[in-house]
Coordinates of C-alpha atoms in Angstrom, one line a residue:
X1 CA 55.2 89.7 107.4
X2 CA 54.8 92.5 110.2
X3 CA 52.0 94.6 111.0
X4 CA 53.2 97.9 109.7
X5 CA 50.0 98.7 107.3
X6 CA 47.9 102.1 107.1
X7 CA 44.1 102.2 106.1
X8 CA 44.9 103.7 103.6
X9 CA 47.2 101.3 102.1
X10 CA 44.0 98.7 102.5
X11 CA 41.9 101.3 100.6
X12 CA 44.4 101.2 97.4
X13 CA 44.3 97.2 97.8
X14 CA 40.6 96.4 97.7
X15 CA 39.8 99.7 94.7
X16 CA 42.8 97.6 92.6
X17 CA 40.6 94.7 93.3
X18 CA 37.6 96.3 92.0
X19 CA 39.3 98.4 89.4
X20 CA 41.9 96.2 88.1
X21 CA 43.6 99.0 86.4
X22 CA 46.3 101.5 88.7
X23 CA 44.9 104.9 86.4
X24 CA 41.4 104.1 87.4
X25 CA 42.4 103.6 91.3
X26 CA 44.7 106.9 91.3
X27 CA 41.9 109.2 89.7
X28 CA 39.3 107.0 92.2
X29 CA 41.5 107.9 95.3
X30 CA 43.0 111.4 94.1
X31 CA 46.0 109.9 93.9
X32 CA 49.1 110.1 90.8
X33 CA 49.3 106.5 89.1
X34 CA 53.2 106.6 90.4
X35 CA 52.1 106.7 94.0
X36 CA 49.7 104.2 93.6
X37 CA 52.3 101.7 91.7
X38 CA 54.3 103.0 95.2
X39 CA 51.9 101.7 97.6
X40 CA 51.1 98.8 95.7
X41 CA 55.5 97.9 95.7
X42 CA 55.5 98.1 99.2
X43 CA 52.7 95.5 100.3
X44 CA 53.8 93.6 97.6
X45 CA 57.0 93.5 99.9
X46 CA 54.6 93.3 103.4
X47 CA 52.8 90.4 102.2
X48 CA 55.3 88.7 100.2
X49 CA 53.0 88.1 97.2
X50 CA 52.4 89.7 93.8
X51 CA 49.2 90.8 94.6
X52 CA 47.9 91.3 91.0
X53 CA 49.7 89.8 88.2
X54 CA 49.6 92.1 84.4
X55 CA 46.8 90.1 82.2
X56 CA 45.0 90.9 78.7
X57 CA 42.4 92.6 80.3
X58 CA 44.1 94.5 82.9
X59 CA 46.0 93.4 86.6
X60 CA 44.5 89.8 87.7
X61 CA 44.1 89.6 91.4
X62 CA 46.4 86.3 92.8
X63 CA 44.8 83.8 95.1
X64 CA 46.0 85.4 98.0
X65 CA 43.7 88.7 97.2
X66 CA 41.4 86.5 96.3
X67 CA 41.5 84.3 99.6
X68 CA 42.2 87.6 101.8
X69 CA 39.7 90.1 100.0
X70 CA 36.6 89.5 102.5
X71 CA 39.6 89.9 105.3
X72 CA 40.3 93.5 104.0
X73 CA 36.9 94.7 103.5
X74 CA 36.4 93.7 106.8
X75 CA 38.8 95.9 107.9
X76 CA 37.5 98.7 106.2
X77 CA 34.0 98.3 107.1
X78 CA 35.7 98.5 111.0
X79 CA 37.1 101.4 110.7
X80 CA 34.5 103.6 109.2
X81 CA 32.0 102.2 112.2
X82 CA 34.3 103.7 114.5
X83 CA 33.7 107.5 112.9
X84 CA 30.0 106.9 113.7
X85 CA 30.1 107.6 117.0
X86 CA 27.8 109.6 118.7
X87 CA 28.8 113.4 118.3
X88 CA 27.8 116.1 120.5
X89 CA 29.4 119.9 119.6
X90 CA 29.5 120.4 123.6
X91 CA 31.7 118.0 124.4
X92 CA 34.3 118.2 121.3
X93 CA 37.8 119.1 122.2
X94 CA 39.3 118.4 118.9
X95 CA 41.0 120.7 116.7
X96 CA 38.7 122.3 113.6
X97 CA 40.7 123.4 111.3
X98 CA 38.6 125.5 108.2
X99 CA 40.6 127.1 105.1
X100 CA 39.3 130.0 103.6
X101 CA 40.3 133.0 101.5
X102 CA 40.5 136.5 102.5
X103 CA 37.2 138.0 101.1
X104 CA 34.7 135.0 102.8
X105 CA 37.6 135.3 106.2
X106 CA 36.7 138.8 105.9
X107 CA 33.3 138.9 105.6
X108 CA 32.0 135.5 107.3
X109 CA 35.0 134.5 109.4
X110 CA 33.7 136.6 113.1
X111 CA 30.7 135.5 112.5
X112 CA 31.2 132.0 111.7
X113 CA 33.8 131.4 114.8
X114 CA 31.3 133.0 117.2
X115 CA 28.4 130.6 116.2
X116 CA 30.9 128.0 116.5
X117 CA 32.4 128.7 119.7
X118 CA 28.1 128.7 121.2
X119 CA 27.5 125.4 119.8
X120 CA 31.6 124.1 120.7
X121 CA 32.8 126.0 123.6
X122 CA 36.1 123.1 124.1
X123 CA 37.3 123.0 121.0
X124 CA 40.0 125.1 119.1
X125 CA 39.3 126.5 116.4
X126 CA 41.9 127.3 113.8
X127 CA 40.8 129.5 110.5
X128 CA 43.6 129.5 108.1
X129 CA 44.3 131.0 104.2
X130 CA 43.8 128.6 101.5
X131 CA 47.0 128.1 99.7
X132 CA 48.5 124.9 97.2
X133 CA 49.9 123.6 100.5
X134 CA 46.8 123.3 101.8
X135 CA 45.3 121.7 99.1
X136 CA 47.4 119.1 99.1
X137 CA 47.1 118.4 102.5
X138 CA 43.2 118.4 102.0
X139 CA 43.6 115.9 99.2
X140 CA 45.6 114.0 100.9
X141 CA 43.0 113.2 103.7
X142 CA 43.8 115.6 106.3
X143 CA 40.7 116.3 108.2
X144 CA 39.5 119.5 107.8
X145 CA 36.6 121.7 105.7
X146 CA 37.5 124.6 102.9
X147 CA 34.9 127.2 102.5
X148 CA 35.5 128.3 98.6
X149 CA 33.5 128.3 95.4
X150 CA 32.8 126.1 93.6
X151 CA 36.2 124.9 91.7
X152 CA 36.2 122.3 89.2
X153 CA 39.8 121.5 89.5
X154 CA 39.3 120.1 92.8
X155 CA 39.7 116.1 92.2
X156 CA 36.9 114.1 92.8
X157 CA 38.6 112.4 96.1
X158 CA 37.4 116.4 97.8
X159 CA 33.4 116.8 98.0
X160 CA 32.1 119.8 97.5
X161 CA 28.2 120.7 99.6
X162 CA 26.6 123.8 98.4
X163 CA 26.0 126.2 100.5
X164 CA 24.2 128.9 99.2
X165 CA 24.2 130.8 95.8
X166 CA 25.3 135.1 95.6
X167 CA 25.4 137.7 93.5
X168 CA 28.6 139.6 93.1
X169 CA 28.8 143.0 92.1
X170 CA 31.6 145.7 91.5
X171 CA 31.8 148.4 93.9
X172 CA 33.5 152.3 93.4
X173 CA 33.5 155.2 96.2
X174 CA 30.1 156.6 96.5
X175 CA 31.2 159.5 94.5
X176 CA 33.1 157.9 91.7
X177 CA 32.1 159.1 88.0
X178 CA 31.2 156.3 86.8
X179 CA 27.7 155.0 87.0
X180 CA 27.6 151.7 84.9
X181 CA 29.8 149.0 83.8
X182 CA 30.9 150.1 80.1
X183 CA 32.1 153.8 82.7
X184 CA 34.1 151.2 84.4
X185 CA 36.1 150.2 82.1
X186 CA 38.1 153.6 81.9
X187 CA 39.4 153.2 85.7
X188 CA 41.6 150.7 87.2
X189 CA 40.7 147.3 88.7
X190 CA 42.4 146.2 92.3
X191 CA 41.4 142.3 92.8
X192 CA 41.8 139.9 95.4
X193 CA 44.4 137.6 95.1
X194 CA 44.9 134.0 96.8
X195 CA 47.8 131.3 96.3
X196 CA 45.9 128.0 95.6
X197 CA 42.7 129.9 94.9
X198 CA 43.0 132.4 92.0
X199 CA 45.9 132.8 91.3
X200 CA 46.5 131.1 87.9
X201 CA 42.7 131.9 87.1
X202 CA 39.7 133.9 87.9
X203 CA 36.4 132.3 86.6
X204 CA 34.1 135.8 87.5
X205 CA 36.9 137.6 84.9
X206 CA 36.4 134.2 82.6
X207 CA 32.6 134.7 82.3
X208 CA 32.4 138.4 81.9
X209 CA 34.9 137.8 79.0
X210 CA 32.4 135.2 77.3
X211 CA 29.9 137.5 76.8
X212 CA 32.5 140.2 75.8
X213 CA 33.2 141.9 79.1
X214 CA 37.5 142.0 79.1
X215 CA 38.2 143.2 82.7
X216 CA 41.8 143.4 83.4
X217 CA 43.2 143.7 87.0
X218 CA 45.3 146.7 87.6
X219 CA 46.7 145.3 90.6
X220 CA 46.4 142.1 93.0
X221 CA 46.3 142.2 96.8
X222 CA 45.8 139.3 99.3
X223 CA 44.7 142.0 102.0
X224 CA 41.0 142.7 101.1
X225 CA 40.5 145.6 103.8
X226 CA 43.5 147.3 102.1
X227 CA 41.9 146.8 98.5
X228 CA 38.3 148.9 100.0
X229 CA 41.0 151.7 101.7
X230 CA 42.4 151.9 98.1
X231 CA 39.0 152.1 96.6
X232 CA 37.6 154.2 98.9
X233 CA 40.0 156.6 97.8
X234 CA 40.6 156.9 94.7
X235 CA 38.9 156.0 91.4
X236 CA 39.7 152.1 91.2
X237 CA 37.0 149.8 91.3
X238 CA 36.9 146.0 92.9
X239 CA 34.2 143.5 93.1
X240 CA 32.5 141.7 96.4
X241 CA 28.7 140.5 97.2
X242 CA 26.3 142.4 96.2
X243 CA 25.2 142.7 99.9
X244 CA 28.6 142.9 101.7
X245 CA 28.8 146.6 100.2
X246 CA 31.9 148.4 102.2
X247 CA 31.4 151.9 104.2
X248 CA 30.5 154.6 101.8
X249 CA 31.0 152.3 98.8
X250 CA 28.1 151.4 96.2
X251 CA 27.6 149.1 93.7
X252 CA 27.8 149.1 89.8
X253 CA 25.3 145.7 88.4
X254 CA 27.4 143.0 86.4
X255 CA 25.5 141.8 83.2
X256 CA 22.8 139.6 83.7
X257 CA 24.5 136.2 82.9
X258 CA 22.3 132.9 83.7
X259 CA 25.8 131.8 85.5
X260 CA 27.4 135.1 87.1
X261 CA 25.4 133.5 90.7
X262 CA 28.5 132.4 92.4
X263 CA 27.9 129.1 94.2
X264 CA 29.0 129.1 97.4
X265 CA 30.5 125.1 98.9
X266 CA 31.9 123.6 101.8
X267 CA 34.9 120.8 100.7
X268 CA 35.9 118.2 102.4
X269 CA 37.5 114.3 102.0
X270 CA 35.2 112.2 100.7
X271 CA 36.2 109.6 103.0
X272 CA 34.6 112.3 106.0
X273 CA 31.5 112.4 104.0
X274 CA 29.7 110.5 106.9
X275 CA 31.1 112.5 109.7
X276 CA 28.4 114.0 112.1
X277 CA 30.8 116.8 112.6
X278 CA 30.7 117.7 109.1
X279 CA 27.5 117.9 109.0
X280 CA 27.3 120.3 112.1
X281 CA 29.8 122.5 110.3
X282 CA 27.4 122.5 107.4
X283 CA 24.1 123.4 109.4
X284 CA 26.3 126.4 111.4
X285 CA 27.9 127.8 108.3
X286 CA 25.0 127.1 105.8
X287 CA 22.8 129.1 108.6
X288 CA 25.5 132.0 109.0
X289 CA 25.9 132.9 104.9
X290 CA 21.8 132.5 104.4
X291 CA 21.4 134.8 107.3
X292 CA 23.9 137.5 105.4
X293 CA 24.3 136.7 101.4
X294 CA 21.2 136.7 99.3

């Protein structure tokens, strides 16, 4: 038996203990079932034991887990200390890597880097476009923050911190003919677009259309400063926050929905819930948006 074993393997070991069932430890850790029943091959291979043997009531844990359970918790308990060390923003050197998409990059991103850089002058910071890649790596424990809305699709392994709450809000050219939102609905609609963000759906478009509002998009961009060039000149409309208005654009109200507030979260691995530099990311970011959105 070597000594070849990640923490994470360790984490799959002691939630099969608990669980007794490989569904409930995938959907517990983020994970497929097949990669769990992976993991779970391999150190039956490492420690030459079945591990857990297939019973009426779900996978029975064999004397060795049973004898070696207190060892691996142990373990575990170890290594999480060690990411309570004492954290200073000064003296960090480390790499923050944040993932974003275009319209909060746009709108937050200067700001956010610059309050950053004060409180972190050593450290590199690296501000990238949410994508699926991205997500995976995220869910896969790769340790760094995405600043999104709230998405329900995210699997429970990725914890999602409110922010703050805003109001979004269509916007035309300051002289555009139309002055309310049914007007609107004769012109053409330019919307953001994002891999891994909204690009399958939109859930603004999906709650305008519950109360019987069909908007359509016209066209998709990724480049938000091209969609308020386009809009600035010419009779499409697009949406943003209500106080993020572009140059010599103004705003057309959305219905008054109970739920049109768009909450505004910071993601990140659970397993990083108890990082101190998580929570200074919070407290900078958190500061920056109540200090601009509503």
């Amino acid at each position: 038996m070597g000594h070849n074993l990640d923490i994470q393997s360790i984490y799959v070991l002691v939630k099969m203990y608990e669980l007794r069932n490989v569904k409930l430890v995938a959907d517990a850790l983020g994970k497929t079932s097949s990669a769990i029943s992976k993991i779970l091959s391999k150190l039956k291979l490492h420690f030459e034991d079945p591990l857990f043997i297939q019973g009426r009531n779900g996978f029975e844990p064999t004397t060795f887990m049973d004898t070696n359970l207190a060892h691996l918790e142990h373990i575990l308990a170890t290594f999480d200390s060690i990411q309570h060390s004492e954290f200073s923003p000064q003296t960090l050197k480390q790499e923050i890597i944040l993932y974003g998409h275009a319209l909060f990059w746009d709108n937050f991103g200067d700001k956010l880097y610059l309050a950053l850089r004060k409180d972190a002058p050593l450290a590199k910071v690296s501000m990238r476009q949410w994508s699926l890649e991205a997500r995976s790596r995220l869910v896969e424990g790769e340790n760094s923050v995405l600043f999104n809305t709230y998405d329900e699709t995210l699997p429970q392994v990725i914890l999602q911190k409110s922010i703050c709450e805003v109001s979004p809000t269509f916007y035309v050219r300051q002289d555009h003919p139309a002055k309310n939102l049914e007007e609107l609905a004769n012109y053409p609609f330019v919307i953001t677009r994002n891999p891994g963000w909204n690009d399958v759906r939109y859930p603004l478009l999906e709650r305008l259309a519950a109360v019987g509002y069909q908007v359509t998009p016209t066209v998709e961009i990724e480049n938000t400063l091209a969609i308020e060039n386009i809009v600035r000149n010419s009779d499409h409309y697009s949406f943003t926050m209500s106080r993020l208005l572009p140059d010599n654009c103004r705003g057309i109200a959305l219905p008054t929905l109970s739920d049109i507030r768009i909450n505004c979260v910071m993601s990140y691995h659970r397993a990083k819930q108890n990082d101190p530099q998580k929570e200074w990311l919070y407290n900078t970011c958190h500061r920056v948006l109540n200090q601009l959105a509503e």
